[in-house]
PDB file of C-alpha atoms in Angstrom:
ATOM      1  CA  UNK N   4       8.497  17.651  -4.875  1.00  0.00           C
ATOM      2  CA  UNK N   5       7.462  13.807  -4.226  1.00  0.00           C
ATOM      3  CA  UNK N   6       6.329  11.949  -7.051  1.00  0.00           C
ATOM      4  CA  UNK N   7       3.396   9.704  -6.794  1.00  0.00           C
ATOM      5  CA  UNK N   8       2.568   6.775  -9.446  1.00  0.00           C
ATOM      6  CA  UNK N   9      -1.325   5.726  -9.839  1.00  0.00           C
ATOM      7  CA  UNK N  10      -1.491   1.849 -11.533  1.00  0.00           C
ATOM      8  CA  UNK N  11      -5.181   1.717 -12.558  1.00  0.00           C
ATOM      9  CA  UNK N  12      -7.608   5.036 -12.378  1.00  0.00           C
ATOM     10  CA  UNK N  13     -11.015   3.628 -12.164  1.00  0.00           C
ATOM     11  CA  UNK N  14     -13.385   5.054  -9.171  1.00  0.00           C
ATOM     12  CA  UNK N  15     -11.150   5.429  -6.567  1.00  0.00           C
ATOM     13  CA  UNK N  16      -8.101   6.161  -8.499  1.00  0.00           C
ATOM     14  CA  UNK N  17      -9.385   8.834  -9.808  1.00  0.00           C
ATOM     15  CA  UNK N  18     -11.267   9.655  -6.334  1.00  0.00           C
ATOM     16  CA  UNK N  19      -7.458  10.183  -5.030  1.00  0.00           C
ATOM     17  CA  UNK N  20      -6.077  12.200  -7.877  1.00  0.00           C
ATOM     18  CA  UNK N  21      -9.016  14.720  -7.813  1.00  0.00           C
ATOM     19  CA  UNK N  22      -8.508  14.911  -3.913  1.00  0.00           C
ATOM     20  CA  UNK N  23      -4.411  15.281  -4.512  1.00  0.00           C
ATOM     21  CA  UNK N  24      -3.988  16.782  -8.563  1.00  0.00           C
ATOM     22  CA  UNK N  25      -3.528  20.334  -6.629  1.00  0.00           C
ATOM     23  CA  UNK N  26      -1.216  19.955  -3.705  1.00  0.00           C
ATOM     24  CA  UNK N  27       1.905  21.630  -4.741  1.00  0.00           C
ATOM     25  CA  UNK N  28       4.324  19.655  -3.374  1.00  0.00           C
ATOM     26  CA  UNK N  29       3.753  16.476  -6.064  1.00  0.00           C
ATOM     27  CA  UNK N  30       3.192  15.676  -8.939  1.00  0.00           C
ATOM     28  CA  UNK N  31       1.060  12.669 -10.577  1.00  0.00           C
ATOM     29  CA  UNK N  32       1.538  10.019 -13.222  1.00  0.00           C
ATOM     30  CA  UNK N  33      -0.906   7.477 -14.115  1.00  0.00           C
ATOM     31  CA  UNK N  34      -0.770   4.460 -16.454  1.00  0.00           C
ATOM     32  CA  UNK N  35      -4.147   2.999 -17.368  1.00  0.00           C
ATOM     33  CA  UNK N  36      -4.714   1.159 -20.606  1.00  0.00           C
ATOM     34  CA  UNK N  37      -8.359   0.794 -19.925  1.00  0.00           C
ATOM     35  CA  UNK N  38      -9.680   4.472 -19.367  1.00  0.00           C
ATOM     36  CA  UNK N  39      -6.594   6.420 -20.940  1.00  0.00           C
ATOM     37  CA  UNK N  40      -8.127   8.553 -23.413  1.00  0.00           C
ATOM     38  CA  UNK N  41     -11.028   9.584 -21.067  1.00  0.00           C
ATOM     39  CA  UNK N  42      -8.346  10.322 -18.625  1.00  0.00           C
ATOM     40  CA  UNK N  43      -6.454  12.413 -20.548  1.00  0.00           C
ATOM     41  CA  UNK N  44      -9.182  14.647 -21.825  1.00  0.00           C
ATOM     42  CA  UNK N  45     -10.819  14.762 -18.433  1.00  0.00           C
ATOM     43  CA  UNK N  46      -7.652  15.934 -16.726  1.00  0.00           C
ATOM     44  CA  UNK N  47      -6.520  17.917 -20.069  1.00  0.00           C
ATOM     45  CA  UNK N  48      -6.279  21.649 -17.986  1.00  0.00           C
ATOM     46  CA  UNK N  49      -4.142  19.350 -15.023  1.00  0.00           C
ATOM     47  CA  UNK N  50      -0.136  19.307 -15.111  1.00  0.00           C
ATOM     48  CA  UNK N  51      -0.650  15.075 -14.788  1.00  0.00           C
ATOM     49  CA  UNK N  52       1.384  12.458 -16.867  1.00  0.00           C
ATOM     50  CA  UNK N  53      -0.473   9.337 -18.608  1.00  0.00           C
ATOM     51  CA  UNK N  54       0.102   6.227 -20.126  1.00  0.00           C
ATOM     52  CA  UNK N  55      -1.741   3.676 -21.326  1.00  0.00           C
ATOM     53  CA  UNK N  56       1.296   1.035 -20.633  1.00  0.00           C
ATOM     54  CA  UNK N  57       3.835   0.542 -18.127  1.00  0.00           C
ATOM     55  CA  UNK N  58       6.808   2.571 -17.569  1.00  0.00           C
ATOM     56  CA  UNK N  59      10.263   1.627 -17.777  1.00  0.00           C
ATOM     57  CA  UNK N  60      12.952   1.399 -15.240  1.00  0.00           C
ATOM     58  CA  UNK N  61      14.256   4.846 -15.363  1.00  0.00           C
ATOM     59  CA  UNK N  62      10.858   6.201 -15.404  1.00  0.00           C
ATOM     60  CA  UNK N  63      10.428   3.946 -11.775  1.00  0.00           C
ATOM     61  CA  UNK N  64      13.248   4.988 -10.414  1.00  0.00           C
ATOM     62  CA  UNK N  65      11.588   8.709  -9.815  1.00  0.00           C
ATOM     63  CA  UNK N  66       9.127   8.173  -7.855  1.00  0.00           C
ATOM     64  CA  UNK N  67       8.171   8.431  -4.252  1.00  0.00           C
ATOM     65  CA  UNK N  68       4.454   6.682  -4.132  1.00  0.00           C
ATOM     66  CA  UNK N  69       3.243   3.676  -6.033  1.00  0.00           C
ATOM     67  CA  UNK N  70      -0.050   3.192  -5.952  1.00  0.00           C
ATOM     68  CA  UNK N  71      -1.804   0.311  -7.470  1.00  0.00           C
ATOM     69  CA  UNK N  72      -5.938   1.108  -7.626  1.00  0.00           C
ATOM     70  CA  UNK N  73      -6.708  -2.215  -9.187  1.00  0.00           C
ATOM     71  CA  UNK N  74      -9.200  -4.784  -9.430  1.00  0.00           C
ATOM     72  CA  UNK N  75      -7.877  -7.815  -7.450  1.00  0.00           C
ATOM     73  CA  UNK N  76      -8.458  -9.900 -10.502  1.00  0.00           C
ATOM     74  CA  UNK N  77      -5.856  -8.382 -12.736  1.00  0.00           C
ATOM     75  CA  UNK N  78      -3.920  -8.245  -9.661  1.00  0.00           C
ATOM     76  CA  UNK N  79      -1.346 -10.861 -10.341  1.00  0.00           C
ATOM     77  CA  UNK N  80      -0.979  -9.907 -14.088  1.00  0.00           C
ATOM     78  CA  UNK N  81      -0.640  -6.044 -13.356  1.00  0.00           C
ATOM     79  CA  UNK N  82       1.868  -6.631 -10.404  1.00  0.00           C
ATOM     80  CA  UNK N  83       3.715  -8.728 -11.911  1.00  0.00           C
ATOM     81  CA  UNK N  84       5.137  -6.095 -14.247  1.00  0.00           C
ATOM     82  CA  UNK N  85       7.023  -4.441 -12.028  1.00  0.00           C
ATOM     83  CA  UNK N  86       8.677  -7.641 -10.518  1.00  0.00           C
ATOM     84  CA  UNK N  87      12.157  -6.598 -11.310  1.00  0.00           C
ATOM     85  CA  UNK N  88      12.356  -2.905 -11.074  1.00  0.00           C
ATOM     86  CA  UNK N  89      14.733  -1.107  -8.790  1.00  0.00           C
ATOM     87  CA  UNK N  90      13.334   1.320  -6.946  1.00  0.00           C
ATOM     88  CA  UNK N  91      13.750   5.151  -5.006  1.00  0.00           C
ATOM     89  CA  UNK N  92      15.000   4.503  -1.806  1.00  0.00           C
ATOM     90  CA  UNK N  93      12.215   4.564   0.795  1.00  0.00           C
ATOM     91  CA  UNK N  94       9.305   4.706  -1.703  1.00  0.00           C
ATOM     92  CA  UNK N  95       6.033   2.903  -0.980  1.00  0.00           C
ATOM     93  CA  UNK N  96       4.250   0.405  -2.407  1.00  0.00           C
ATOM     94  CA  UNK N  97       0.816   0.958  -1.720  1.00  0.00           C
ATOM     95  CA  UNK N  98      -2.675  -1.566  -2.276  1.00  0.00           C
ATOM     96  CA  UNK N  99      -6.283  -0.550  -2.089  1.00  0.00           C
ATOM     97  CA  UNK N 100      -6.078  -4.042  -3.973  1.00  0.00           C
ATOM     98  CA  UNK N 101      -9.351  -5.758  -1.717  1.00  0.00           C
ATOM     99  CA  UNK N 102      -8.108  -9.066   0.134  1.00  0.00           C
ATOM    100  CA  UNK N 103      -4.582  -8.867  -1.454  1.00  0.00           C
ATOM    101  CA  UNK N 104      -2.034  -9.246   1.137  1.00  0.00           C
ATOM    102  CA  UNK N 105       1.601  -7.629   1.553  1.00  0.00           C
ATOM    103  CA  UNK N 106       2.980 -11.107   1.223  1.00  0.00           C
ATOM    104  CA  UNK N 107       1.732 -10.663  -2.313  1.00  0.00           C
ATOM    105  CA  UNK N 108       3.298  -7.938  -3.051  1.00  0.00           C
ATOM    106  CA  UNK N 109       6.786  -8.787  -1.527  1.00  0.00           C
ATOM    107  CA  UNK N 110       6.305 -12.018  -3.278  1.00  0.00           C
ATOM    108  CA  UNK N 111       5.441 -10.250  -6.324  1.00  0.00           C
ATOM    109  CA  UNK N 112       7.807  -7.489  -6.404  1.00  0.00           C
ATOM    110  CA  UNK N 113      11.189  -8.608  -5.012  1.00  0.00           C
ATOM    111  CA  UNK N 114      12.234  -4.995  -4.553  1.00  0.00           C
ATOM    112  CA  UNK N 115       9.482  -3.843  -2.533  1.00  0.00           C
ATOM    113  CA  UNK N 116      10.570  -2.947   0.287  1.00  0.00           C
ATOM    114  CA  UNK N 117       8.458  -0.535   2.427  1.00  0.00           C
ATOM    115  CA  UNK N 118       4.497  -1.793   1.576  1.00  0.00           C
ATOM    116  CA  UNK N 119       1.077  -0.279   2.998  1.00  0.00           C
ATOM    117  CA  UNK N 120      -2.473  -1.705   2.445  1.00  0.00           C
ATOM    118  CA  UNK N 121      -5.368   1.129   1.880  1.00  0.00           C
ATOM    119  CA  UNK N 122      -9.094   0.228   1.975  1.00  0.00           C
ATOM    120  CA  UNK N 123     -10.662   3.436   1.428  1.00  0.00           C
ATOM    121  CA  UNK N 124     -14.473   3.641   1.184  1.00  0.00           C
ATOM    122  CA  UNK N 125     -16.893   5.235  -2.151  1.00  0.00           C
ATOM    123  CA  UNK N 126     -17.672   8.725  -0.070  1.00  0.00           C
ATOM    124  CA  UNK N 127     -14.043   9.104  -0.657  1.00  0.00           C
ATOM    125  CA  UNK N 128     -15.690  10.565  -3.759  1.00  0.00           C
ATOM    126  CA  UNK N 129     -16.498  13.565  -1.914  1.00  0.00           C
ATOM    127  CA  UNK N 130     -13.803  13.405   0.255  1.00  0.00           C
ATOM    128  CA  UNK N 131     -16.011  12.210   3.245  1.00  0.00           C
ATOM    129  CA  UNK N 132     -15.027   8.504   3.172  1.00  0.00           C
ATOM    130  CA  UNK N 133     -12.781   5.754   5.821  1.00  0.00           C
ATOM    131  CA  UNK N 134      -9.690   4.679   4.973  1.00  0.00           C
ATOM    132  CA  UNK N 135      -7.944   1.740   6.716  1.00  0.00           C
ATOM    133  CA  UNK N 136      -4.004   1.089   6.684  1.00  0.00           C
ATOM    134  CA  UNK N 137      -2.003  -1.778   7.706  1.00  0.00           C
ATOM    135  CA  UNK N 138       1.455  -1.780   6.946  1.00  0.00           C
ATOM    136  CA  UNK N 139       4.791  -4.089   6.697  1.00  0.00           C
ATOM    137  CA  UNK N 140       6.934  -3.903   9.921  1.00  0.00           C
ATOM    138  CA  UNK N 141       9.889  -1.908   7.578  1.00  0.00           C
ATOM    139  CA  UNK N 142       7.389   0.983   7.203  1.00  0.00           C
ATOM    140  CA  UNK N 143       8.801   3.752   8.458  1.00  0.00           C
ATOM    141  CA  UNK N 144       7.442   7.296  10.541  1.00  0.00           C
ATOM    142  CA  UNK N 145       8.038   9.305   8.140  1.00  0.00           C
ATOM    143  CA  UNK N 146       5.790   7.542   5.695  1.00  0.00           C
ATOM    144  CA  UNK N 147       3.460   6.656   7.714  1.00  0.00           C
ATOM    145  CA  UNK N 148       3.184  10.427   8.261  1.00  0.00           C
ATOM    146  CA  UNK N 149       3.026  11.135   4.185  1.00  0.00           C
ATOM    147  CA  UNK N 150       0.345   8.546   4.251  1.00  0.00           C
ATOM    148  CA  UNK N 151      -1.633  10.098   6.652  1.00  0.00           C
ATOM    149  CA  UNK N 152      -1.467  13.763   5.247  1.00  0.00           C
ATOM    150  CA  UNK N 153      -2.721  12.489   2.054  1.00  0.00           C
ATOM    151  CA  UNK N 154      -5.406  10.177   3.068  1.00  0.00           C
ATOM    152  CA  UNK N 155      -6.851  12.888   5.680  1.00  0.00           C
ATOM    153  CA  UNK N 156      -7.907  14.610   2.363  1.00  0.00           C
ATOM    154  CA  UNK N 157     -10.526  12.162   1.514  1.00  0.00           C
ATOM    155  CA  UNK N 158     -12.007  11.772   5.302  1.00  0.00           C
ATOM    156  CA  UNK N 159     -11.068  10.034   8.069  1.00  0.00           C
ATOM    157  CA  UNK N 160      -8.126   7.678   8.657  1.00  0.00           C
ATOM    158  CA  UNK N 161      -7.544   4.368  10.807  1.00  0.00           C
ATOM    159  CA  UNK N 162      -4.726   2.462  11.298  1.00  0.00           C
ATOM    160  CA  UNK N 163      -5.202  -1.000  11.932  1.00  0.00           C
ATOM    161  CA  UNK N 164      -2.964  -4.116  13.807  1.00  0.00           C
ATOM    162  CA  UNK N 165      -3.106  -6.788  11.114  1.00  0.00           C
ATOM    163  CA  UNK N 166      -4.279  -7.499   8.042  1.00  0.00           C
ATOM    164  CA  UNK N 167      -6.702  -9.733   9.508  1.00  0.00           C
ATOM    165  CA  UNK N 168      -8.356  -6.557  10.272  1.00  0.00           C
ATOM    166  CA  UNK N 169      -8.076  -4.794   7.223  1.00  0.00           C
ATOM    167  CA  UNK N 170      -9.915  -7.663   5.420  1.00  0.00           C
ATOM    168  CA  UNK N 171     -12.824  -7.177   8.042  1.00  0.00           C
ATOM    169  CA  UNK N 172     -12.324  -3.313   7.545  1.00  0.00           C
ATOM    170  CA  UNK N 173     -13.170  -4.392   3.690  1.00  0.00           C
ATOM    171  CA  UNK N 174     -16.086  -5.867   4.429  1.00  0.00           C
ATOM    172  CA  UNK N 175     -17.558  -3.476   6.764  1.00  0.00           C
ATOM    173  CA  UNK N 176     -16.577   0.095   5.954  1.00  0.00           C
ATOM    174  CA  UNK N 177     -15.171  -1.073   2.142  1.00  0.00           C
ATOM    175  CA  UNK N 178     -18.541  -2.681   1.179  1.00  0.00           C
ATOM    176  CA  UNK N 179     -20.584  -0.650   3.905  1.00  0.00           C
ATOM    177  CA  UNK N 180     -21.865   2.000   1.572  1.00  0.00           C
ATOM    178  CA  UNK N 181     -23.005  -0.433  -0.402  1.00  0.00           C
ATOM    179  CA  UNK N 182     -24.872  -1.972   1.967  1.00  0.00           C
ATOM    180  CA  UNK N 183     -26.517   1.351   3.278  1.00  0.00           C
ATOM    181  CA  UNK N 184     -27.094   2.300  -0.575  1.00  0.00           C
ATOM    182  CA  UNK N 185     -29.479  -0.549  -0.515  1.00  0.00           C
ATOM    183  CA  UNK N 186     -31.025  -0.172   2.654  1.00  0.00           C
ATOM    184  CA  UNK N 187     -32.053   3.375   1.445  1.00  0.00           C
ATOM    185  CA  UNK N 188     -33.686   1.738  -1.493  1.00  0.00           C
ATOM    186  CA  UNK N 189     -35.549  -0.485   0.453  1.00  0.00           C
ATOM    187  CA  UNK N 190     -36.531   2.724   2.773  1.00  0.00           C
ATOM    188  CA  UNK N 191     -37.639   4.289  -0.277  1.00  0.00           C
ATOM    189  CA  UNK N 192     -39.472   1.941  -2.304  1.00  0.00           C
ATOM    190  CA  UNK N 193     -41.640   0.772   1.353  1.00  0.00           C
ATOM    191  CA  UNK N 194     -42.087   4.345   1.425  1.00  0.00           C
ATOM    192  CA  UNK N 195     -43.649   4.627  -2.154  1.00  0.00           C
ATOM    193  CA  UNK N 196     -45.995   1.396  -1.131  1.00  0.00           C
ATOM    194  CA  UNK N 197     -47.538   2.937   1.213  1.00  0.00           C
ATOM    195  CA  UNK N 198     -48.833   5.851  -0.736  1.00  0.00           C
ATOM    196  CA  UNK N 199     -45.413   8.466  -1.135  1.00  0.00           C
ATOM    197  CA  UNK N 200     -44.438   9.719  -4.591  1.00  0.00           C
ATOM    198  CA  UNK N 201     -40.363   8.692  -5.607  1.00  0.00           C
ATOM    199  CA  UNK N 202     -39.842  12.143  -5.385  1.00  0.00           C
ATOM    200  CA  UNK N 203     -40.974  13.035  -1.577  1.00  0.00           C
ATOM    201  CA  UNK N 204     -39.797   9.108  -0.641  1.00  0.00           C
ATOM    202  CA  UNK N 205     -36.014  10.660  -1.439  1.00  0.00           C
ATOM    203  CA  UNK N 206     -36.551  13.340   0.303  1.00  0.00           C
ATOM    204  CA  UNK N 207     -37.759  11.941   3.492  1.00  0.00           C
ATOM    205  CA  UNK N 208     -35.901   8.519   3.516  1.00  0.00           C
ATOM    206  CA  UNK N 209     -32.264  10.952   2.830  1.00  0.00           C
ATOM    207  CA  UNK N 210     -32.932  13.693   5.325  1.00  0.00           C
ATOM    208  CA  UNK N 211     -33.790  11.258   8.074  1.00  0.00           C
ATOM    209  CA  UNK N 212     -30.840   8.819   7.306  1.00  0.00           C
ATOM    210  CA  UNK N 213     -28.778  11.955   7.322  1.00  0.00           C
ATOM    211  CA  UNK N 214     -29.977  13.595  10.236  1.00  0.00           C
ATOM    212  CA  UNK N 215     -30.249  10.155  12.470  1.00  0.00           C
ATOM    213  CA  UNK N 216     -26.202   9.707  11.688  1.00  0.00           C
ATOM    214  CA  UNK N 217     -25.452  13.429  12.615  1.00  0.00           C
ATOM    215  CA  UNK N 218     -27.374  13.515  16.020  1.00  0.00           C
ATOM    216  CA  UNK N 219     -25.758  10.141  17.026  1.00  0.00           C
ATOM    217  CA  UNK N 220     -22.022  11.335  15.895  1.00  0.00           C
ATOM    218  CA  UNK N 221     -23.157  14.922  18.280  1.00  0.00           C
ATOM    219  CA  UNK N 222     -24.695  13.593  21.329  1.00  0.00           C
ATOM    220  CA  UNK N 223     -22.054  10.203  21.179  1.00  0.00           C
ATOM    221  CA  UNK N 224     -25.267   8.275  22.642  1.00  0.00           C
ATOM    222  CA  UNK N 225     -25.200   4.098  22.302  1.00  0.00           C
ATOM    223  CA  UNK N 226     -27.336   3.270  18.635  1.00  0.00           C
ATOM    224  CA  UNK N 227     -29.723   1.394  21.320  1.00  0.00           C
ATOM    225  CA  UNK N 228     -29.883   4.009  23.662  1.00  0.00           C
ATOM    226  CA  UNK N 229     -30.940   6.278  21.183  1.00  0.00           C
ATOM    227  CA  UNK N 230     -33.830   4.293  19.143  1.00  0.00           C
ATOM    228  CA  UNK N 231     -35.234   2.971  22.607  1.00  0.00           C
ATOM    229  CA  UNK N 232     -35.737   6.877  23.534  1.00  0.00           C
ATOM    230  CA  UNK N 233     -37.705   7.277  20.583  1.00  0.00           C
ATOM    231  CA  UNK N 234     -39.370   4.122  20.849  1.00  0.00           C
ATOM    232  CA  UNK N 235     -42.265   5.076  23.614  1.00  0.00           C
ATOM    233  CA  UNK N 236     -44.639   1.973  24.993  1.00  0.00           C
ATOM    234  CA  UNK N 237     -47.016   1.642  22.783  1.00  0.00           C
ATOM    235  CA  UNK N 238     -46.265   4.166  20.229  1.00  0.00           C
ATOM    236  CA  UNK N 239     -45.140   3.637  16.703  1.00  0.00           C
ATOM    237  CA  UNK N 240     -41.559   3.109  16.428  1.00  0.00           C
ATOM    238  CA  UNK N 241     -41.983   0.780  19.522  1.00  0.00           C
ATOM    239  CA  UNK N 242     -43.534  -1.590  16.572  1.00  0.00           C
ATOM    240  CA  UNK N 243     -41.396  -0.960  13.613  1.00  0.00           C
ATOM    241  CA  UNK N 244     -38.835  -1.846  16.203  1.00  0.00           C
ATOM    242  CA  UNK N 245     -40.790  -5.307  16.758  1.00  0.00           C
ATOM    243  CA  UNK N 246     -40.622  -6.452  13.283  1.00  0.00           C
ATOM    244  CA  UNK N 247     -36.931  -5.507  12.555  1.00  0.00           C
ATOM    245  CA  UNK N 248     -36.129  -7.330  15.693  1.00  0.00           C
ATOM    246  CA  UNK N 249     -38.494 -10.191  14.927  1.00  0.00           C
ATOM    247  CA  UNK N 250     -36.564 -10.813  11.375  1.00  0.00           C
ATOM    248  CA  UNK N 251     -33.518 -10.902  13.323  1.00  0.00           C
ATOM    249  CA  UNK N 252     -31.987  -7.878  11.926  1.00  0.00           C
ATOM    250  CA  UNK N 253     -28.715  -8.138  13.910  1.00  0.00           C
ATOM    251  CA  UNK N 254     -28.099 -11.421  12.990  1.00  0.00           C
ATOM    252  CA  UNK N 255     -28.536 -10.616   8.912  1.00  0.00           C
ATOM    253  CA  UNK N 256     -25.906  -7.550   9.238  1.00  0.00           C
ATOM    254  CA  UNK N 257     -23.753  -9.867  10.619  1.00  0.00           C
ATOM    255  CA  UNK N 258     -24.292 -12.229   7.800  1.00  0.00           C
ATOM    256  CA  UNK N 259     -24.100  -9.597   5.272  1.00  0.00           C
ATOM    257  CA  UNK N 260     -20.351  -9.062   7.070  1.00  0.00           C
ATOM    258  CA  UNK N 261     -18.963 -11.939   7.470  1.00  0.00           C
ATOM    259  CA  UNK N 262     -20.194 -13.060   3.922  1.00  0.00           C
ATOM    260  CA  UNK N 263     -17.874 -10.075   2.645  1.00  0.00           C
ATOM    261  CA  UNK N 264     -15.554 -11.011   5.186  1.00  0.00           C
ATOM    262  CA  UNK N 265     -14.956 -14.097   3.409  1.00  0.00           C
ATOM    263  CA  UNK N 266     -15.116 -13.392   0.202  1.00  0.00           C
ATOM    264  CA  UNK N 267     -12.184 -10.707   0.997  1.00  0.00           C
ATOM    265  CA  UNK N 268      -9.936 -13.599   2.432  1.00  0.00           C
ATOM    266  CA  UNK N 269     -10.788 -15.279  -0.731  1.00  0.00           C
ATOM    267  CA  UNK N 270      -9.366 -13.105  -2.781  1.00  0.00           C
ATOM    268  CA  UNK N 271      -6.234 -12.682  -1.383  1.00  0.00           C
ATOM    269  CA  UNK N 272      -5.598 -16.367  -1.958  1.00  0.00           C
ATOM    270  CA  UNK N 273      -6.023 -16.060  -5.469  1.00  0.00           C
TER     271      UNK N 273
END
């Protein structure tokens, strides 16, 4: 049985343990000072260790799978802590720590040896999300392979170049939901000026959102291709069309990107 180690159980932590807790082949630990108690009487039925401090070296020494699911804030202070531990042979150090790189890490933990960055995405919640890996060059197959069987439970999985990428990957499919959380609000409260109740607004806004991102992913037509066969000559969506286009729409997603994008690299200097 493989022992995996979650350092900070916030949203996504705890996104990956409810995905995982079951598998019968590990077992789970978790040290969180923050949401402890909560933890532990939300996961009270679940065979799953927690602290609310650090462990000690020959607690370390057991597992498999270190996970830190932090804020990159507390980054430095958190990692920091487990500077001089030995650990299992072959175990991974793994970051969904946004814009930290594995240079931080080795720097940060002079044991670490085999080290993987994860940017999984919030519909990892229910299992539908993205997650993004790039890893050191000591990484080996069969981790890589581990990796992979436990990220396929919470959606789809991509494995990038460079980290380069994965900072991009942060701003795009990391923040994306974010960004298309608030581009459904917008949908919803136009809707509601022109006349639609908040109730019916959700309803229409959601389904067509939904349905628009189902048809594309079945037919595998271009975005463009698609909207101009709705958009007839003259017709309606034709001049929606106009005044997204007019406002420059393209360029602002790409601002909304690269402004993550940044922000991302910023971090990881910190």
């Amino acid at each position: 049985m493989k022992k995996i180690l979650i350092v900070g159980c916030g949203h996504m932590g705890s996104a990956l343990l409810n995905a995982w807790m079951d598998l019968k082949s590990y077992s789970f630990t978790v040290v969180d000072p923050f949401n402890y108690n909560e933890l532990k009487k939300k996961y009270s039925k679940k065979k799953i260790q927690f602290f609310d401090k650090k462990l000690n070296q020959s607690q370390i020494k057991d597992f498999d799978i270190i996970i830190f699911a932090i804020k990159p804030q507390v980054a430095k202070k958190v990692v920091s802590e487990y500077q001089n531990f030995e650990f299992k042979k072959n175990c991974v150090i793994a970051s969904i720590v946004a814009g930290k790189k594995i240079s931080f890490f080795k720097k940060n933990i002079k044991n670490a040896i085999q080290i993987v960055r994860v940017m999984p995405n919030m519909p990892a919640l229910i299992n539908e999300g993205v997650s993004c890996f790039v890893s050191n060059k000591n990484f080996s197959k069969n981790n890589k392979k581990i990796i992979d069987d436990l990220f396929i439970k919470v959606g789809k999985i991509i494995w990038l170049q460079n980290e380069i990428e994965i900072d991009k990957a942060t701003a795009i499919s990391g923040s994306g939901p974010g960004y298309v959380f608030t581009l459904i609000d917008a949908f919803e409260k136009a809707s509601q000026q022109i006349g639609f109740s908040k109730s019916i607004s959700r309803e229409i806004v959601l389904s067509t959102i939904l349905g628009s991102a189902k048809l594309m992913e079945k037919t595998k037509k271009e975005p463009s291709d698609l909207a101009n066969s709705i958009a007839v000559k003259g017709g309606t969506t034709e001049a929606g069309i106009k005044v997204l286009k007019k406002n420059n729409i393209n360029q602002i997603m790409y601002n909304t990107f690269l402004s993550a994008y940044k922000r991302a690299f910023k971090l990881g200097k910190k």
